[in-house]
DNA sequence: AATAGCACTCTCGCTTCGGGAGTGCTAAAT
DNA sequence: ATTTAGCACTCCCGAAGCGAGAGTGCTATT
């Protein structure tokens, strides 16, 4: 339980064993360990140490006479080591941030990009939730006449959310008049939140009034539609892994990604009291999530607390490459936080 | 080969057997057939018929003494039966079309919706490619000043493609002047194709000129980015199927959906000479696609020939529910064709 | 032409049985 | 007091063997 009672040698052995198991997915024996890593201690000594580590709960043996396999506790120790030193190589950081800053500046684009990058880097399944905005802020509206009474409304909100919608007006209106209305509303509403807008009393111009009502509706809709929307990627990465294709548990875990609501709840519950920038590593479901018994998730929150926050994470087999996943998740979370921060504070 | 040489009884037996196999995924024996469908002929007779059908290549036996399993040829016959009578129930048609007409009217939305509907109805993996527009047509542009020299450009094209992009101008420009530029360009360029626009000579106003160049770039970009972009859904549907989770072939098929280019080529190649509205059913890869040895795909083209066309399809196990998939694919293809037609012809 | 009967074939699940890998313990060595 | 060699023991795993069951193809019969 307490890692203070681990000797230096036990620590290194534990780390080596876990690294080996992550690579090979095979139980690791004493002999293999000493040969493969050129240790100058005998297998017997290692066996003693392994017995001790097993006693303390860091290792497990699948059956009496097989090698050892890391237990959840073992992985947890392993991960706690990663946490400090792990930094993404600078070149990779550059590649990633470059992709973000040349992408189209809207939430949807960022989300898909983040999901894609996470999946690719970690070789796991990624999931990103769109930022949950506490209060939608108006930024800009455009009204584009299409045909007859149909008008295309493009509404841009301060968080970067963009919504397009077809309005059907009571009577045909010229593009000119539409543009005037748009300009007027833009001047009037810039930077205001939903509440402030709905507090306005009736406008002189009936068209203005109509459009404003629709804008309010649309702002509420867009926010509730966009907030927490799930983006995932990388299901293919994991299909070949024995943990997912062979065991039934694994398939159940993947099913999660077909049921947005459950997944959202999972993300919400595990991150409610975690800080921005602080990673959480869920190992083996932590007794809470039965579907994840065989898997691990690396999860982080991003955004601006109190304003707009979202979650992102990676799901993989319990023996996933934490060394690669953890720094990636952390870095992307930081990046998204910056982006959200930029767009919220007036850009 | 030729189905004319099938007796009436052989036909019914073949259809029954295939239906049974699609349900159970188990080889079908003579006894099971006669009991399960209350036939008033003896198993021995059925065996004779099955021997004949096997001889002709419609059935196959996994080993000397097991029931029969449909061969590719058998499925092909089965599907040819579906093709005529199969219509989607009216209520389902309504539900689907309703979803489309209340969705936001842009290509991306339609694509995701189509993919989702196909996956859900067919219980397979769906794939939809965005329409490949031969010639991008300008419809409208909006320029929204954000901060300093940054300008958000929203470009709407006639096909319904929408592109948003941040421009960085040489010097700060007021929102007013931006709006004027936008209005001017909208009057000038409405309905014009890329070629026509690039034929314009230098504008008097330098800003107009700059923006126009960027618009041209963006139109080309958007079209090439959007054209043939893949949307898929329903990977989960198929994870539990033995054909995909157990066999290695199945996993290879799913890998396809992680590699857009290969999948695009497949769709392109199989539909080049098929008409709009004409379905294609690929059974067992047809000797061409090794990855699909165990699967079938139902594919259709949609759109307006010569103007903008795309592809959509469903992948499933070879024993997928054709009776459900085929009419769905056909119906959605028709719906998308209508939508494309509407947006192209001015709307 | 359809059917009953029958021998035959092949799979599948079960058990049995070494080989092998790895352990834990004990006793010797450092 | 820690480390190590030696050794008996345990357990998995794959191969081989076996019987039951399902289904067939053939032949003789109706």
Coordinates of N, CA and C in Angstrom, one line a residue, chain A residues 62-161:
Chain A
X62 N -1.1 -15.3 -12.2 CA -2.3 -15.9 -12.9 C -2.6 -17.3 -12.3
X63 N -1.6 -18.1 -12.0 CA -1.7 -19.4 -11.4 C -0.4 -19.7 -10.7
X64 N -0.5 -20.8 -9.9 CA 0.6 -21.1 -9.0 C 1.9 -21.0 -9.7
X65 N 2.0 -21.5 -10.8 CA 3.3 -21.6 -11.4 C 3.4 -20.9 -12.8
X66 N 3.2 -19.6 -12.8 CA 3.4 -18.9 -14.0 C 4.2 -17.6 -13.5
X67 N 4.6 -16.8 -14.4 CA 5.3 -15.6 -14.1 C 4.4 -14.7 -13.4
X68 N 4.9 -13.5 -13.1 CA 4.1 -12.5 -12.4 C 3.5 -11.5 -13.4
X69 N 2.4 -10.9 -13.0 CA 1.7 -9.9 -13.8 C 1.4 -8.8 -12.9
X70 N 1.5 -7.5 -13.4 CA 1.2 -6.4 -12.5 C -0.2 -6.4 -12.0
X71 N -0.4 -6.1 -10.7 CA -1.8 -5.9 -10.3 C -2.2 -4.4 -10.5
X72 N -3.4 -4.1 -10.3 CA -3.9 -2.7 -10.4 C -2.9 -1.8 -9.6
X73 N -2.7 -2.2 -8.3 CA -1.8 -1.4 -7.5 C -0.4 -1.2 -8.1
X74 N 0.0 -2.3 -8.7 CA 1.3 -2.2 -9.4 C 1.3 -1.1 -10.5
X75 N 0.3 -1.2 -11.3 CA 0.2 -0.2 -12.4 C 0.1 1.2 -11.8
X76 N -0.6 1.3 -10.7 CA -0.7 2.6 -10.0 C 0.6 3.2 -9.6
X77 N 1.4 2.3 -9.1 CA 2.8 2.7 -8.7 C 3.6 3.2 -10.0
X78 N 3.5 2.3 -11.0 CA 4.1 2.6 -12.3 C 3.7 4.0 -12.8
X79 N 2.5 4.2 -12.8 CA 1.9 5.5 -13.3 C 2.4 6.7 -12.4
X80 N 2.5 6.5 -11.1 CA 2.9 7.6 -10.3 C 4.4 8.0 -10.6
X81 N 5.1 7.0 -11.1 CA 6.5 7.3 -11.6 C 6.5 8.2 -12.8
X82 N 5.6 7.8 -13.8 CA 5.5 8.5 -15.0 C 5.2 10.0 -14.8
X83 N 4.3 10.2 -13.8 CA 3.7 11.5 -13.7 C 4.7 12.7 -13.7
X84 N 5.8 12.4 -13.0 CA 6.8 13.6 -12.8 C 7.5 13.9 -14.1
X85 N 8.4 12.9 -14.4 CA 9.4 13.2 -15.5 C 8.7 13.4 -16.9
X86 N 7.5 12.8 -17.1 CA 7.1 12.6 -18.4 C 6.7 13.9 -19.1
X87 N 7.5 14.2 -20.2 CA 7.2 15.4 -21.0 C 7.2 14.9 -22.5
X88 N 6.4 15.5 -23.2 CA 6.4 15.2 -24.6 C 7.6 15.8 -25.3
X89 N 8.2 15.1 -26.2 CA 9.4 15.7 -26.9 C 9.0 17.0 -27.6
X90 N 9.9 17.9 -27.6 CA 9.6 19.2 -28.2 C 9.0 19.2 -29.6
X91 N 9.7 18.4 -30.4 CA 9.3 18.3 -31.8 C 7.8 17.9 -31.9
X92 N 7.4 16.9 -31.1 CA 6.0 16.4 -31.1 C 5.1 17.6 -30.7
X93 N 5.5 18.2 -29.6 CA 4.7 19.4 -29.1 C 4.5 20.3 -30.3
X94 N 5.5 20.7 -31.0 CA 5.4 21.6 -32.1 C 4.4 21.1 -33.1
X95 N 4.6 19.9 -33.5 CA 3.7 19.3 -34.6 C 2.3 19.5 -34.1
X96 N 2.0 19.1 -32.9 CA 0.6 19.1 -32.4 C 0.0 20.5 -32.4
X97 N 0.8 21.4 -31.7 CA 0.2 22.8 -31.6 C 0.1 23.4 -33.0
X98 N 1.0 23.1 -33.9 CA 0.9 23.6 -35.2 C -0.5 23.2 -35.8
X99 N -0.8 22.0 -35.7 CA -2.1 21.5 -36.2 C -3.3 22.3 -35.7
X100 N -3.2 22.6 -34.4 CA -4.3 23.3 -33.8 C -4.4 24.7 -34.4
X101 N -3.3 25.4 -34.5 CA -3.4 26.8 -34.8 C -3.6 27.0 -36.3
X102 N -3.5 26.0 -37.1 CA -3.9 26.2 -38.5 C -5.2 25.6 -38.8
X103 N -5.9 25.0 -37.8 CA -7.2 24.5 -38.0 C -8.2 25.6 -38.0
X104 N -9.4 25.3 -38.5 CA -10.4 26.3 -38.5 C -10.8 26.6 -37.0
X105 N -11.0 27.9 -36.7 CA -11.2 28.2 -35.3 C -12.6 28.0 -34.8
X106 N -13.1 26.8 -34.8 CA -14.3 26.5 -34.1 C -14.3 25.2 -33.3
X107 N -15.1 25.2 -32.4 CA -15.1 24.1 -31.4 C -15.0 22.7 -32.0
X108 N -16.0 22.6 -33.0 CA -16.1 21.2 -33.6 C -14.8 20.8 -34.2
X109 N -14.1 21.7 -34.8 CA -12.8 21.4 -35.5 C -11.8 21.0 -34.4
X110 N -11.8 21.7 -33.4 CA -10.8 21.5 -32.3 C -11.0 20.1 -31.7
X111 N -12.3 19.8 -31.5 CA -12.6 18.5 -30.8 C -12.2 17.3 -31.7
X112 N -12.5 17.4 -33.0 CA -12.1 16.2 -33.8 C -10.6 16.1 -33.9
X113 N -10.0 17.3 -34.0 CA -8.5 17.3 -34.1 C -7.9 16.7 -32.8
X114 N -8.4 17.1 -31.7 CA -7.9 16.6 -30.4 C -8.1 15.1 -30.3
X115 N -9.3 14.7 -30.7 CA -9.6 13.2 -30.6 C -8.6 12.5 -31.5
X116 N -8.4 13.0 -32.7 CA -7.5 12.3 -33.7 C -6.1 12.3 -33.2
X117 N -5.6 13.4 -32.6 CA -4.2 13.4 -32.1 C -4.1 12.4 -31.0
X118 N -5.0 12.5 -30.0 CA -4.9 11.6 -28.9 C -4.9 10.1 -29.3
X119 N -5.8 9.8 -30.2 CA -5.9 8.4 -30.6 C -4.6 8.0 -31.3
X120 N -4.1 8.8 -32.1 CA -2.9 8.5 -32.9 C -1.7 8.3 -32.0
X121 N -1.5 9.3 -31.1 CA -0.3 9.3 -30.2 C -0.4 8.1 -29.3
X122 N -1.5 7.8 -28.7 CA -1.6 6.9 -27.6 C -1.9 5.5 -28.1
X123 N -2.3 5.4 -29.4 CA -2.7 4.1 -29.9 C -3.8 3.5 -29.1
X124 N -4.6 4.3 -28.6 CA -5.8 3.9 -27.8 C -7.1 4.5 -28.4
X125 N -8.1 4.4 -27.7 CA -9.4 5.1 -28.1 C -9.5 6.4 -27.4
X126 N -9.7 7.4 -28.1 CA -9.8 8.7 -27.4 C -11.2 9.2 -27.3
X127 N -11.4 10.1 -26.4 CA -12.7 10.7 -26.3 C -12.5 12.1 -25.8
X128 N -13.2 13.0 -26.4 CA -13.1 14.4 -26.0 C -14.6 15.0 -25.9
X129 N -14.8 15.7 -24.8 CA -16.1 16.3 -24.7 C -16.0 17.8 -25.0
X130 N -17.0 18.3 -25.7 CA -16.9 19.8 -26.0 C -17.1 20.5 -24.7
X131 N -16.5 21.7 -24.7 CA -16.5 22.5 -23.4 C -18.0 22.8 -23.0
X132 N -18.2 22.7 -21.8 CA -19.5 23.0 -21.3 C -19.5 24.4 -20.8
X133 N -20.2 25.2 -21.6 CA -20.2 26.7 -21.3 C -21.3 27.0 -20.3
X134 N -20.9 27.7 -19.3 CA -21.8 28.1 -18.3 C -22.9 29.1 -18.8
X135 N -22.4 30.0 -19.6 CA -23.2 31.1 -20.1 C -22.8 31.4 -21.5
X136 N -23.8 31.2 -22.4 CA -23.5 31.5 -23.8 C -23.4 33.0 -24.0
X137 N -22.3 33.4 -24.7 CA -22.2 34.8 -25.0 C -22.3 35.1 -26.5
X138 N -23.1 36.1 -26.8 CA -23.3 36.5 -28.2 C -22.0 37.1 -28.7
X139 N -21.7 36.8 -30.0 CA -20.6 37.5 -30.6 C -21.0 38.1 -31.9
X140 N -21.7 37.4 -32.8 CA -21.9 37.9 -34.1 C -23.0 37.1 -34.7
X141 N -23.8 37.8 -35.6 CA -24.8 37.1 -36.3 C -24.8 37.5 -37.8
X142 N -25.0 36.6 -38.7 CA -25.1 37.0 -40.1 C -26.5 36.4 -40.6
X143 N -27.1 37.2 -41.4 CA -28.4 36.7 -42.0 C -28.2 36.7 -43.5
X144 N -28.4 35.6 -44.1 CA -28.2 35.5 -45.6 C -29.4 35.0 -46.2
X145 N -30.0 35.8 -47.1 CA -31.2 35.5 -47.8 C -30.9 34.4 -48.8
X146 N -31.7 33.4 -48.8 CA -31.5 32.3 -49.8 C -32.6 32.3 -50.8
X147 N -33.8 32.1 -50.4 CA -34.8 32.1 -51.5 C -36.1 32.3 -50.7
X148 N -36.9 33.2 -51.3 CA -38.2 33.4 -50.7 C -38.1 33.8 -49.2
X149 N -38.8 33.1 -48.3 CA -38.8 33.5 -46.9 C -37.8 32.7 -46.1
X150 N -37.0 31.9 -46.8 CA -35.9 31.2 -46.2 C -34.7 32.1 -45.9
X151 N -34.2 32.1 -44.7 CA -33.0 32.9 -44.4 C -32.0 32.0 -43.7
X152 N -30.8 32.0 -44.1 CA -29.7 31.3 -43.4 C -29.1 32.2 -42.4
X153 N -29.2 31.7 -41.1 CA -28.6 32.5 -40.0 C -27.4 31.8 -39.5
X154 N -26.3 32.6 -39.5 CA -25.0 32.1 -39.0 C -24.8 32.8 -37.7
X155 N -24.7 32.1 -36.6 CA -24.6 32.7 -35.3 C -23.3 32.2 -34.7
X156 N -22.4 33.2 -34.3 CA -21.1 32.9 -33.7 C -21.2 33.3 -32.3
X157 N -20.8 32.4 -31.4 CA -20.7 32.7 -30.0 C -19.3 32.9 -29.5
X158 N -19.2 33.5 -28.3 CA -17.9 33.9 -27.9 C -17.0 32.7 -27.6
X159 N -17.6 31.5 -27.3 CA -16.8 30.4 -27.0 C -16.2 29.7 -28.3
X160 N -16.6 30.2 -29.4 CA -16.2 29.7 -30.7 C -17.2 28.8 -31.3
X161 N -18.4 28.6 -30.5 CA -19.4 27.8 -31.1 C -20.0 28.5 -32.3

